[in-house]
Amino acid sequence: MRTRTAAAGPRALLARHWSRLRVPAGRVDGRTVAGHAALCAVVAAPLFLRVVETDATDAFVSSAPGRVVGGLVTVAVVALGRTHPLVSLLAAGAAAAADWRFALLMVASGYLAGRRTPDGRQGTVALAVLAAAALLSCLVTGAEVYRYLVMATGLLLLGVFPWLIGRYRRQQVQLVWAGWERAEQLEREQRIVSEQARLRERARIAQDMHDSLGHDLSLVALRAGALEVAPDLDERHRRAAAELRSGVADAAERLRDIIGVLRDDADPSPSPTGPVGEGIEELVERARRSGVAVRLRVEPGSTASDATTTDAAAKDAAGPDAAGGGPGAEPGYARDLPPAVRRAAYRVVQESLTNATKHAPGAEVTVRLTRTPGELLVTVANTAPAPGAPAPELARGHRGLAGLRERVRLVGGTLRAGPADGGFRVEARIPLGPAGTAGAVAAEADAPDGAGDGPEPWARRSESAAQLEQGRRRLRRGLVTAILVPGGLLLALGAAMAGLYAYDSYNSRLTPAAFEALAVGQPQREVEEVLPAWEAPERRDGRQPPIPEGARCRYYRSDAGFLPAPFDVYRLCFRQGALVAKDVIPPP
């Protein structure tokens, strides 16, 4: 039992790590099989090249059984790359280390590993494992320095560079897909925005109905109430007036219910539209003709005209020029007011008159407008309802004052409403600000949602644009990394190899003149005085003549430089302290 548990531990650990290296492969169809077959044919092509057999591995791979085995290895590595690309890269690296004809297989595996692996850190670990294995093999075999540099260059060209290109390609595809997904998301958001705009427009229509039609119905109900209490009206007409007042009140309630359905309480933004061609003076006059005991007082300010009063008696006594200074003249309080401020003041007066006629019929209403250099003060106050007046309707909805407060807030003002002196008082303070400020505030209040907050819409940078730019920068960094990192490493390795080659060649060079001056039979001590410090690593074992029996040979090169060039190898053989043979081994 203990042995089974101990054996199950490593298997479970291996299975867990194996599953972590697995990537989604998708379904296998004819196109996938054809693509993998073509890839196998390309990367296995070097196996069928005729090469100079320098060792047993070359001889085996060049044989028919070796080519079959090499083809099977290629197919297995390519197939493994669909689900475990990093394992495929490690297997291809081992095959390429055994025989250079698997180099294309390693290139393809490196690219596919970078293309298919979602986590770049796993690929870095796999490449580090390959580098450690190459270093260990060089240490075990006692390879020369050139072997280290060749292994490093091969790993860089065959593994690192293709892997970086694959990573760049993966990021590029992800960016394209993210762009399409973002476009689809923007289309969905655009549909939502359109629906919200439609709902807002419906709410604005409902607000206009509440402000204008509700006000008119309240005036009609007020007139019917006045007829109901008229002393010279007989009982039959009095009942008709009561029915008319009740019907109008019911109509107003049904209108309020309909508005409650149309309005969206979560969006209290007021309608940008307002009454055309009617000011506060006309509104007050229309209410006065409907039977409301209302007075309009425009109190003097630094920019206003003289105080004016509009009521039933004062207007007739003052004449048509009392309120504005002449026919067609603009009232003093309204000069240079932004449109949004005018509409806000108009709505304050209209809603207050509607509430007064609805909840305090027969009460006296005073509308007071006061303009100072910094603000416009709108005050609407009514007294207690008149004795004997029809009973007021119960307040329902509470939407009028809420919408009114929002409209005043949008132009930077404040609104207060509440009982005062037995009646009700509404006071709105709308700031004007210095020259040019009011216009900017008004434009912002009347602008659609999102406008007025900073620069123009086309100058503001959206979140999607920022994400796209971030993805493009990441893609550019990936491309630069895929080019500069291998390129820089190659330059460093090339410089190291050139420097090492030059140093090695100059320290193992025996000039042709010095070689010709040596004679067979010359004492070894005299010969060593003209020999360089190092021997040349080249032996050219397949081209040199047989070594004399019992002799030890040294090898030197005839030329030196930073770049490899054809040169002769000089072989000097010594036995019993004397030079017994000197040979020239030409380049292949």
Coordinates of C-alpha atoms in Angstrom, one line a residue:
M1 CA 0.0 0.0 0.0
R2 CA 2.8 2.4 0.9
T3 CA 4.7 1.5 -2.4
R4 CA 1.5 2.2 -4.4
T5 CA 1.1 5.6 -2.7
A6 CA 4.7 6.5 -3.3
A7 CA 4.5 5.6 -6.9
A8 CA 1.2 7.4 -7.4
G9 CA 2.7 10.7 -6.1
P10 CA 5.2 11.3 -9.0
R11 CA 2.6 10.2 -11.5
A12 CA 0.1 12.6 -10.1
L13 CA 2.7 15.4 -10.1
L14 CA 3.7 14.6 -13.7
A15 CA 0.0 14.5 -14.8
R16 CA -0.7 17.9 -13.1
H17 CA 2.2 19.6 -14.8
W18 CA 1.4 17.9 -18.1
S19 CA -2.2 19.3 -17.9
R20 CA -0.8 22.8 -17.1
L21 CA 1.2 22.7 -20.3
R22 CA -1.8 21.7 -22.4
V23 CA -3.4 24.4 -24.6
P24 CA -6.8 24.3 -26.4
A25 CA -6.3 22.6 -29.8
G26 CA -9.7 22.8 -31.4
R27 CA -11.3 20.2 -33.5
V28 CA -9.4 18.2 -36.1
D29 CA -10.7 18.5 -39.7
G30 CA -9.3 17.9 -43.2
R31 CA -7.8 21.3 -43.3
T32 CA -5.9 20.7 -40.1
V33 CA -4.6 17.4 -41.2
A34 CA -3.5 18.8 -44.6
G35 CA -1.7 21.7 -42.9
H36 CA 0.2 19.4 -40.5
A37 CA 1.1 17.1 -43.4
A38 CA 2.6 20.0 -45.4
L39 CA 4.5 21.2 -42.3
C40 CA 6.0 17.7 -41.7
A41 CA 7.0 17.5 -45.4
V42 CA 8.8 20.9 -45.2
V43 CA 10.7 20.3 -41.9
A44 CA 11.6 16.7 -42.8
A45 CA 13.1 17.7 -46.2
P46 CA 16.7 18.1 -44.8
L47 CA 16.6 14.4 -43.7
F48 CA 16.9 13.3 -47.3
L49 CA 19.9 15.5 -48.2
R50 CA 23.2 13.9 -49.0
V51 CA 25.8 15.0 -46.4
V52 CA 29.4 14.2 -45.5
E53 CA 29.1 11.6 -42.7
T54 CA 31.4 12.7 -39.9
D55 CA 30.2 10.4 -37.1
A56 CA 27.9 7.5 -36.4
T57 CA 24.8 9.8 -35.9
D58 CA 25.3 11.2 -39.4
A59 CA 25.6 7.7 -40.8
F60 CA 22.5 6.5 -39.1
V61 CA 20.3 9.5 -40.1
S62 CA 21.5 9.2 -43.7
S63 CA 20.5 5.5 -43.8
A64 CA 17.0 4.4 -44.8
P65 CA 16.0 3.2 -41.3
G66 CA 17.4 6.5 -39.9
R67 CA 15.3 8.5 -42.3
V68 CA 12.2 6.6 -41.4
V69 CA 12.9 7.1 -37.7
G70 CA 13.6 10.8 -38.4
G71 CA 10.3 11.1 -40.3
L72 CA 8.4 9.5 -37.4
V73 CA 10.1 11.8 -34.9
T74 CA 9.0 14.8 -37.1
V75 CA 5.4 13.7 -37.3
A76 CA 5.3 13.0 -33.5
V77 CA 6.8 16.4 -32.6
V78 CA 4.4 18.3 -35.0
A79 CA 1.4 16.4 -33.7
L80 CA 2.4 17.0 -30.1
G81 CA 2.7 20.7 -30.8
R82 CA -1.1 21.0 -31.2
T83 CA -1.8 20.3 -27.5
H84 CA 1.6 20.7 -25.8
P85 CA 3.7 23.2 -27.9
L86 CA 6.3 23.7 -25.2
V87 CA 6.9 20.0 -24.9
S88 CA 7.2 19.9 -28.6
L89 CA 9.8 22.7 -28.5
L90 CA 11.9 20.7 -26.0
A91 CA 11.7 17.6 -28.1
A92 CA 12.6 19.4 -31.3
G93 CA 15.6 21.0 -29.4
A94 CA 16.9 17.6 -28.4
A95 CA 16.5 16.3 -31.9
A96 CA 18.4 19.3 -33.4
A97 CA 21.2 18.9 -30.8
A98 CA 21.6 15.3 -32.0
D99 CA 21.6 16.1 -35.7
W100 CA 21.5 19.5 -37.5
R101 CA 19.0 18.3 -40.0
F102 CA 16.3 18.7 -37.4
A103 CA 16.9 22.5 -37.4
L104 CA 13.8 23.3 -39.4
L105 CA 11.7 21.2 -37.0
M106 CA 13.0 23.3 -34.1
V107 CA 12.3 26.6 -35.9
A108 CA 8.7 25.5 -36.6
S109 CA 8.2 24.2 -33.0
G110 CA 9.6 27.5 -31.6
Y111 CA 7.2 29.6 -33.7
L112 CA 4.2 27.4 -32.9
A113 CA 5.1 27.5 -29.2
G114 CA 5.1 31.3 -29.2
R115 CA 1.9 31.4 -31.3
R116 CA -0.1 28.9 -29.2
T117 CA 1.1 29.4 -25.6
P118 CA -1.0 32.0 -23.7
D119 CA 1.6 32.5 -21.0
G120 CA 4.9 33.9 -22.2
R121 CA 6.6 32.9 -18.9
Q122 CA 6.2 29.2 -19.7
G123 CA 8.0 29.7 -23.0
T124 CA 10.8 31.5 -21.3
V125 CA 11.2 28.6 -18.9
A126 CA 11.3 26.1 -21.8
L127 CA 14.0 28.1 -23.6
A128 CA 16.0 28.3 -20.3
V129 CA 15.7 24.5 -20.0
L130 CA 17.1 24.1 -23.5
A131 CA 20.0 26.5 -22.7
A132 CA 20.8 24.6 -19.5
A133 CA 20.7 21.3 -21.4
A134 CA 23.0 22.6 -24.1
L135 CA 25.4 23.9 -21.4
L136 CA 25.4 20.6 -19.6
S137 CA 26.1 18.6 -22.7
C138 CA 29.1 20.9 -23.5
L139 CA 30.4 20.4 -20.0
V140 CA 30.0 16.7 -20.0
T141 CA 31.7 16.2 -23.4
G142 CA 34.5 18.6 -22.6
A143 CA 33.7 20.7 -25.7
E144 CA 35.9 23.6 -26.8
V145 CA 34.8 27.3 -26.4
Y146 CA 33.7 27.3 -30.0
R147 CA 31.2 24.6 -29.3
Y148 CA 29.6 26.8 -26.5
L149 CA 29.3 29.7 -28.9
V150 CA 27.9 27.5 -31.7
M151 CA 25.3 26.1 -29.3
A152 CA 24.3 29.5 -28.1
T153 CA 23.9 30.8 -31.6
G154 CA 21.9 27.8 -32.7
L155 CA 19.5 28.2 -29.7
L156 CA 19.1 31.9 -30.5
L157 CA 18.4 31.4 -34.2
L158 CA 16.4 28.2 -34.0
G159 CA 14.6 28.7 -30.7
V160 CA 14.4 32.2 -29.3
F161 CA 13.9 34.1 -32.5
P162 CA 11.0 31.9 -33.8
W163 CA 9.4 32.0 -30.4
L164 CA 9.5 35.8 -30.3
I165 CA 8.0 36.0 -33.8
G166 CA 5.2 33.6 -32.7
R167 CA 4.5 35.7 -29.6
Y168 CA 4.3 38.8 -31.8
R169 CA 1.9 37.1 -34.2
R170 CA -0.3 35.9 -31.3
Q171 CA -0.5 39.5 -29.9
Q172 CA -1.4 40.8 -33.4
V173 CA -4.2 38.3 -33.8
Q174 CA -5.5 39.1 -30.3
L175 CA -5.5 42.8 -31.1
V176 CA -7.5 42.2 -34.2
W177 CA -10.0 40.0 -32.4
A178 CA -10.2 42.6 -29.6
G179 CA -10.9 45.3 -32.2
W180 CA -13.8 43.3 -33.6
E181 CA -15.2 42.5 -30.2
R182 CA -14.9 46.2 -29.3
A183 CA -16.8 47.1 -32.4
E184 CA -19.5 44.7 -31.6
Q185 CA -19.7 46.0 -28.0
L186 CA -19.9 49.6 -29.4
E187 CA -22.8 48.6 -31.6
R188 CA -24.6 47.2 -28.6
E189 CA -23.9 50.3 -26.6
Q190 CA -25.0 52.5 -29.5
R191 CA -28.4 50.6 -29.5
I192 CA -28.7 51.1 -25.8
V193 CA -27.8 54.8 -26.1
S194 CA -30.4 55.2 -28.9
E195 CA -33.0 53.5 -26.6
Q196 CA -32.1 55.8 -23.7
A197 CA -32.3 58.8 -26.0
R198 CA -35.8 57.7 -27.0
L199 CA -36.8 57.2 -23.4
R200 CA -35.4 60.6 -22.5
E201 CA -37.3 62.3 -25.3
R202 CA -40.5 60.6 -24.1
A203 CA -39.8 61.9 -20.6
R204 CA -39.2 65.4 -22.0
I205 CA -42.5 65.3 -23.9
A206 CA -44.2 64.2 -20.6
Q207 CA -42.5 67.1 -18.8
D208 CA -43.7 69.6 -21.4
M209 CA -47.2 68.1 -21.1
H210 CA -47.0 68.5 -17.3
D211 CA -45.7 72.1 -17.5
S212 CA -48.0 73.5 -20.2
L213 CA -51.1 71.4 -20.5
G214 CA -51.3 70.7 -16.8
H215 CA -51.1 74.4 -16.2
D216 CA -53.9 75.1 -18.7
L217 CA -56.1 72.5 -17.2
S218 CA -55.6 74.0 -13.7
L219 CA -56.7 77.4 -15.1
V220 CA -59.8 75.8 -16.6
A221 CA -60.6 74.1 -13.3
L222 CA -60.1 77.4 -11.5
R223 CA -62.6 79.2 -13.9
A224 CA -65.1 76.4 -13.3
G225 CA -64.7 76.8 -9.6
A226 CA -65.3 80.5 -9.9
L227 CA -68.6 79.8 -11.7
E228 CA -69.6 77.3 -9.1
V229 CA -69.4 79.9 -6.3
A230 CA -70.8 82.8 -8.4
P231 CA -73.9 84.3 -6.5
D232 CA -75.9 85.1 -9.6
L233 CA -75.8 81.6 -11.0
D234 CA -78.9 79.3 -10.6
E235 CA -78.6 75.9 -9.1
R236 CA -78.7 74.0 -12.4
H237 CA -75.8 75.9 -13.9
R238 CA -74.0 75.7 -10.5
R239 CA -74.2 71.9 -10.7
A240 CA -73.0 72.0 -14.3
A241 CA -70.0 74.1 -13.2
A242 CA -69.3 71.7 -10.4
E243 CA -69.4 68.8 -12.8
L244 CA -67.1 70.7 -15.2
R245 CA -64.6 71.4 -12.4
S246 CA -64.7 67.8 -11.4
G247 CA -64.3 66.5 -14.9
V248 CA -61.3 68.9 -15.5
A249 CA -59.8 67.7 -12.2
D250 CA -60.2 64.1 -13.3
A251 CA -58.7 64.9 -16.6
A252 CA -55.7 66.5 -14.9
E253 CA -55.3 63.4 -12.7
R254 CA -55.4 61.1 -15.7
L255 CA -52.9 63.3 -17.4
R256 CA -50.7 63.0 -14.4
D257 CA -51.0 59.2 -14.4
I258 CA -50.1 59.1 -18.1
I259 CA -47.1 61.4 -17.5
G260 CA -46.1 59.0 -14.7
V261 CA -46.0 56.2 -17.2
L262 CA -44.1 58.2 -19.8
R263 CA -41.6 59.8 -17.5
D264 CA -38.4 58.1 -16.3
D265 CA -37.9 59.1 -12.7
A266 CA -34.3 58.0 -12.9
D267 CA -33.7 60.7 -15.5
P268 CA -34.8 64.0 -14.1
S269 CA -33.2 66.1 -16.8
P270 CA -35.7 68.7 -18.0
S271 CA -36.8 69.3 -21.5
P272 CA -34.7 71.6 -23.4
T273 CA -37.7 73.1 -25.1
G274 CA -39.7 75.9 -23.8
P275 CA -42.7 78.0 -24.7
V276 CA -42.3 80.0 -27.8
G277 CA -43.2 83.7 -27.8
E278 CA -44.4 83.9 -24.2
G279 CA -42.7 85.5 -21.3
I280 CA -43.4 85.8 -17.6
E281 CA -45.5 88.9 -18.2
E282 CA -47.8 87.1 -20.7
L283 CA -48.0 84.0 -18.4
V284 CA -49.1 86.2 -15.4
E285 CA -51.6 88.1 -17.6
R286 CA -53.1 84.8 -18.9
A287 CA -53.5 83.5 -15.3
R288 CA -55.0 86.8 -14.3
R289 CA -57.6 86.7 -17.1
S290 CA -58.4 83.1 -15.9
G291 CA -59.4 84.5 -12.5
V292 CA -56.2 84.1 -10.5
A293 CA -55.6 87.0 -8.1
V294 CA -51.9 87.4 -9.2
R295 CA -49.6 90.3 -9.1
L296 CA -46.2 90.7 -10.9
R297 CA -43.6 92.9 -9.3
V298 CA -40.3 93.6 -11.0
E299 CA -38.2 95.3 -8.3
P300 CA -35.4 97.7 -9.3
G301 CA -31.9 96.5 -9.6
S302 CA -28.7 97.8 -11.1
T303 CA -29.7 96.7 -14.6
A304 CA -33.5 96.7 -14.3
S305 CA -36.0 99.3 -15.2
D306 CA -38.1 101.0 -12.6
A307 CA -40.3 98.8 -10.4
T308 CA -43.5 97.7 -12.2
T309 CA -46.7 96.2 -11.0
T310 CA -49.0 94.1 -13.0
D311 CA -52.4 93.3 -11.5
A312 CA -56.0 94.0 -12.4
A313 CA -56.1 97.6 -11.2
A314 CA -52.5 98.8 -11.6
K315 CA -52.1 97.6 -15.1
D316 CA -55.2 99.4 -16.3
A317 CA -54.0 102.6 -14.5
A318 CA -50.4 102.4 -15.7
G319 CA -51.0 101.8 -19.3
P320 CA -49.4 99.4 -21.7
D321 CA -45.9 100.6 -21.2
A322 CA -45.7 100.0 -17.4
A323 CA -44.0 96.7 -17.5
G324 CA -41.4 97.1 -20.2
G325 CA -40.9 100.7 -21.2
G326 CA -42.9 100.7 -24.4
P327 CA -44.5 98.4 -27.0
G328 CA -42.1 95.6 -27.9
A329 CA -39.5 96.7 -25.4
E330 CA -37.8 94.0 -23.4
P331 CA -38.4 94.1 -19.7
G332 CA -35.4 95.4 -17.6
Y333 CA -34.9 92.1 -15.7
A334 CA -34.8 90.1 -18.9
R335 CA -32.1 92.1 -20.7
D336 CA -29.2 90.0 -21.8
L337 CA -30.5 86.9 -20.0
P338 CA -29.3 83.6 -21.5
P339 CA -32.2 81.5 -22.9
A340 CA -31.8 78.7 -20.3
V341 CA -32.1 81.2 -17.5
R342 CA -35.2 82.7 -19.0
R343 CA -36.8 79.3 -19.4
A344 CA -35.8 78.3 -15.8
A345 CA -37.5 81.5 -14.5
Y346 CA -40.5 80.9 -16.7
R347 CA -40.9 77.3 -15.4
V348 CA -40.6 78.5 -11.8
V349 CA -43.4 80.9 -12.2
Q350 CA -45.6 78.5 -14.3
E351 CA -45.2 75.6 -11.9
S352 CA -45.8 77.8 -8.9
L353 CA -49.0 79.3 -10.4
T354 CA -50.2 75.8 -11.3
N355 CA -49.7 74.6 -7.7
A356 CA -51.3 77.7 -6.2
T357 CA -54.5 77.3 -8.3
K358 CA -54.6 73.6 -7.6
H359 CA -53.9 73.5 -3.9
A360 CA -54.9 77.0 -2.8
P361 CA -57.8 78.1 -5.0
G362 CA -58.8 81.7 -4.4
A363 CA -55.5 82.6 -2.7
E364 CA -53.7 85.8 -3.7
V365 CA -50.4 85.1 -5.5
T366 CA -47.5 87.5 -5.8
V367 CA -44.7 87.0 -8.4
R368 CA -41.6 89.0 -7.6
L369 CA -38.6 89.3 -9.9
T370 CA -35.4 90.9 -8.7
R371 CA -32.3 91.1 -10.8
T372 CA -28.9 92.1 -9.3
P373 CA -25.5 92.1 -11.0
G374 CA -24.9 88.5 -9.8
E375 CA -28.3 86.7 -9.8
L376 CA -31.9 86.7 -10.8
L377 CA -34.3 86.1 -7.8
V378 CA -37.7 84.7 -8.6
T379 CA -40.2 84.5 -5.8
V380 CA -43.8 83.2 -6.0
A381 CA -45.8 83.3 -2.8
N382 CA -49.5 82.7 -2.2
T383 CA -51.7 83.3 0.8
A384 CA -54.0 80.9 2.5
P385 CA -56.9 79.6 0.4
A386 CA -60.0 82.0 0.3
P387 CA -62.9 81.0 2.6
G388 CA -65.6 79.2 0.7
A389 CA -63.4 78.2 -2.1
P390 CA -63.7 74.7 -3.6
A391 CA -61.8 72.1 -1.7
P392 CA -58.3 71.6 -3.2
E393 CA -57.3 68.4 -4.9
L394 CA -54.9 66.1 -3.0
A395 CA -51.3 66.4 -4.2
R396 CA -50.1 63.4 -6.0
G397 CA -46.9 62.6 -7.8
H398 CA -44.6 65.4 -6.3
R399 CA -43.0 65.6 -9.7
G400 CA -43.5 69.3 -10.4
L401 CA -41.2 70.7 -7.7
A402 CA -38.6 67.9 -8.2
G403 CA -38.3 68.7 -11.9
L404 CA -38.3 72.4 -11.2
R405 CA -35.5 72.0 -8.7
E406 CA -33.5 70.0 -11.2
R407 CA -34.0 72.7 -13.9
V408 CA -32.8 75.4 -11.6
R409 CA -29.8 73.3 -10.5
L410 CA -28.8 72.8 -14.1
V411 CA -28.3 76.5 -14.6
G412 CA -26.3 76.7 -11.3
G413 CA -29.1 78.0 -9.1
T414 CA -31.0 76.8 -6.0
L415 CA -34.7 76.5 -5.2
R416 CA -36.5 76.6 -1.9
A417 CA -40.1 75.7 -1.5
G418 CA -42.3 75.4 1.7
P419 CA -45.1 76.9 3.8
A420 CA -44.7 80.5 4.7
D421 CA -47.2 82.9 6.5
G422 CA -50.1 80.5 6.2
G423 CA -49.5 80.0 2.5
F424 CA -46.7 78.6 0.3
R425 CA -43.6 80.2 -1.0
V426 CA -41.2 79.2 -3.8
E427 CA -37.9 81.0 -4.2
A428 CA -35.4 80.4 -6.9
R429 CA -31.9 82.0 -7.1
I430 CA -30.4 81.8 -10.5
P431 CA -26.8 83.1 -10.8
L432 CA -25.8 85.2 -13.7
G433 CA -22.1 85.5 -13.2
P434 CA -19.7 87.9 -15.0
A435 CA -20.0 88.7 -18.7
G436 CA -19.9 85.5 -20.7
T437 CA -20.3 83.1 -17.8
A438 CA -24.1 83.0 -17.9
G439 CA -24.0 82.1 -21.6
A440 CA -21.6 79.2 -20.9
V441 CA -23.7 78.0 -18.0
A442 CA -26.9 78.2 -20.2
A443 CA -25.3 76.4 -23.1
E444 CA -24.1 73.6 -20.7
A445 CA -27.6 73.3 -19.2
D446 CA -29.3 73.1 -22.6
A447 CA -26.6 70.7 -24.1
P448 CA -27.3 67.0 -24.4
D449 CA -26.0 64.6 -21.8
G450 CA -22.2 64.5 -21.9
A451 CA -21.9 67.9 -23.7
G452 CA -20.3 70.8 -22.0
D453 CA -17.9 68.7 -19.9
G454 CA -14.6 69.6 -21.3
P455 CA -13.5 69.8 -24.9
E456 CA -15.5 68.9 -27.9
P457 CA -16.6 65.2 -28.3
W458 CA -14.2 64.6 -31.1
A459 CA -11.3 66.0 -29.0
R460 CA -12.0 63.8 -26.1
R461 CA -10.4 60.4 -26.0
S462 CA -12.7 57.4 -25.5
E463 CA -11.8 54.4 -23.5
S464 CA -11.9 52.2 -26.5
A465 CA -9.4 54.4 -28.3
A466 CA -7.1 54.3 -25.3
Q467 CA -7.3 50.5 -25.2
L468 CA -6.6 50.3 -28.9
E469 CA -3.6 52.6 -28.6
Q470 CA -2.4 50.5 -25.6
G471 CA -2.7 47.3 -27.7
R472 CA -0.9 48.9 -30.6
R473 CA 2.0 50.0 -28.3
R474 CA 2.2 46.5 -26.9
L475 CA 2.2 45.0 -30.4
R476 CA 5.0 47.4 -31.4
R477 CA 7.0 46.5 -28.4
G478 CA 6.5 42.8 -29.2
L479 CA 7.8 43.4 -32.8
V480 CA 10.8 45.4 -31.5
T481 CA 11.6 42.7 -29.0
A482 CA 11.3 40.0 -31.6
I483 CA 13.8 41.8 -33.8
L484 CA 16.2 43.7 -31.4
V485 CA 16.7 41.0 -28.7
P486 CA 17.8 38.2 -31.1
G487 CA 19.6 40.8 -33.2
G488 CA 21.5 42.2 -30.3
L489 CA 22.4 38.8 -29.0
L490 CA 23.6 37.7 -32.4
L491 CA 25.8 40.7 -32.6
A492 CA 27.2 40.0 -29.2
L493 CA 27.8 36.4 -30.0
G494 CA 29.3 37.3 -33.4
A495 CA 31.6 39.8 -31.8
A496 CA 32.6 37.3 -29.1
M497 CA 33.3 34.6 -31.7
A498 CA 35.3 37.0 -34.0
G499 CA 37.4 38.2 -31.0
L500 CA 38.0 34.7 -29.8
Y501 CA 38.8 33.5 -33.3
A502 CA 41.3 36.3 -33.8
Y503 CA 42.9 35.7 -30.4
D504 CA 43.1 32.0 -30.9
S505 CA 44.4 32.2 -34.5
Y506 CA 47.1 34.7 -33.7
N507 CA 48.3 32.6 -30.7
S508 CA 48.4 29.4 -32.7
R509 CA 49.9 30.8 -35.9
L510 CA 53.2 29.5 -37.2
T511 CA 54.5 31.5 -40.1
P512 CA 55.4 29.7 -43.3
A513 CA 58.9 31.0 -43.1
A514 CA 59.4 29.7 -39.6
F515 CA 57.9 26.3 -40.7
E516 CA 60.3 26.0 -43.6
A517 CA 63.3 26.8 -41.4
L518 CA 62.6 23.8 -39.2
A519 CA 64.4 20.6 -40.1
V520 CA 63.7 17.0 -39.3
G521 CA 66.1 15.8 -36.5
Q522 CA 66.3 19.2 -34.9
P523 CA 66.2 19.1 -31.1
Q524 CA 62.7 19.6 -29.7
R525 CA 64.0 22.4 -27.4
E526 CA 65.2 24.5 -30.3
V527 CA 62.0 23.9 -32.2
E528 CA 59.8 25.0 -29.2
E529 CA 61.6 28.3 -29.1
V530 CA 59.9 29.4 -32.4
L531 CA 56.5 27.7 -31.8
P532 CA 53.5 29.8 -30.8
A533 CA 51.9 29.5 -27.3
W534 CA 48.8 27.6 -28.4
E535 CA 48.1 24.8 -30.7
A536 CA 45.4 25.1 -33.4
P537 CA 42.2 23.3 -32.6
E538 CA 41.9 22.0 -36.2
R539 CA 43.2 18.5 -36.7
R540 CA 41.7 17.5 -40.1
D541 CA 41.9 13.9 -39.0
G542 CA 40.5 12.6 -42.3
R543 CA 43.2 14.3 -44.4
Q544 CA 46.5 14.0 -42.4
P545 CA 49.1 11.3 -43.1
P546 CA 49.7 8.5 -40.6
I547 CA 51.4 9.6 -37.3
P548 CA 54.9 8.1 -36.9
E549 CA 55.1 5.3 -34.4
G550 CA 55.7 6.4 -30.8
A551 CA 55.6 10.1 -31.8
R552 CA 53.4 13.0 -30.4
C553 CA 52.2 15.6 -32.8
R554 CA 51.4 19.3 -32.5
Y555 CA 49.3 21.3 -34.9
Y556 CA 49.6 25.0 -35.9
R557 CA 47.9 27.2 -38.5
S558 CA 49.6 29.0 -41.3
D559 CA 47.4 32.2 -41.2
A560 CA 45.4 34.3 -38.7
G561 CA 42.6 36.9 -38.7
F562 CA 39.3 38.0 -37.3
L563 CA 37.2 36.1 -39.9
P564 CA 37.7 32.4 -40.9
A565 CA 39.7 31.9 -44.1
P566 CA 41.3 28.9 -45.8
F567 CA 44.7 28.0 -44.2
D568 CA 47.2 25.2 -44.0
V569 CA 47.6 23.2 -40.9
Y570 CA 51.3 22.5 -39.9
R571 CA 51.9 19.2 -38.1
L572 CA 55.1 18.7 -36.1
C573 CA 55.7 15.3 -34.6
F574 CA 58.3 14.7 -31.8
R575 CA 59.9 11.5 -30.5
Q576 CA 62.6 11.2 -27.9
G577 CA 63.3 15.0 -27.8
A578 CA 63.7 15.4 -31.6
L579 CA 61.6 16.5 -34.5
V580 CA 60.8 13.3 -36.5
A581 CA 58.2 14.6 -39.0
K582 CA 56.8 17.9 -40.4
D583 CA 53.7 17.8 -42.6
V584 CA 51.4 20.3 -44.3
I585 CA 47.7 19.5 -44.2
P586 CA 45.9 21.6 -46.8
P587 CA 42.3 22.9 -46.4
P588 CA 39.5 20.7 -47.7

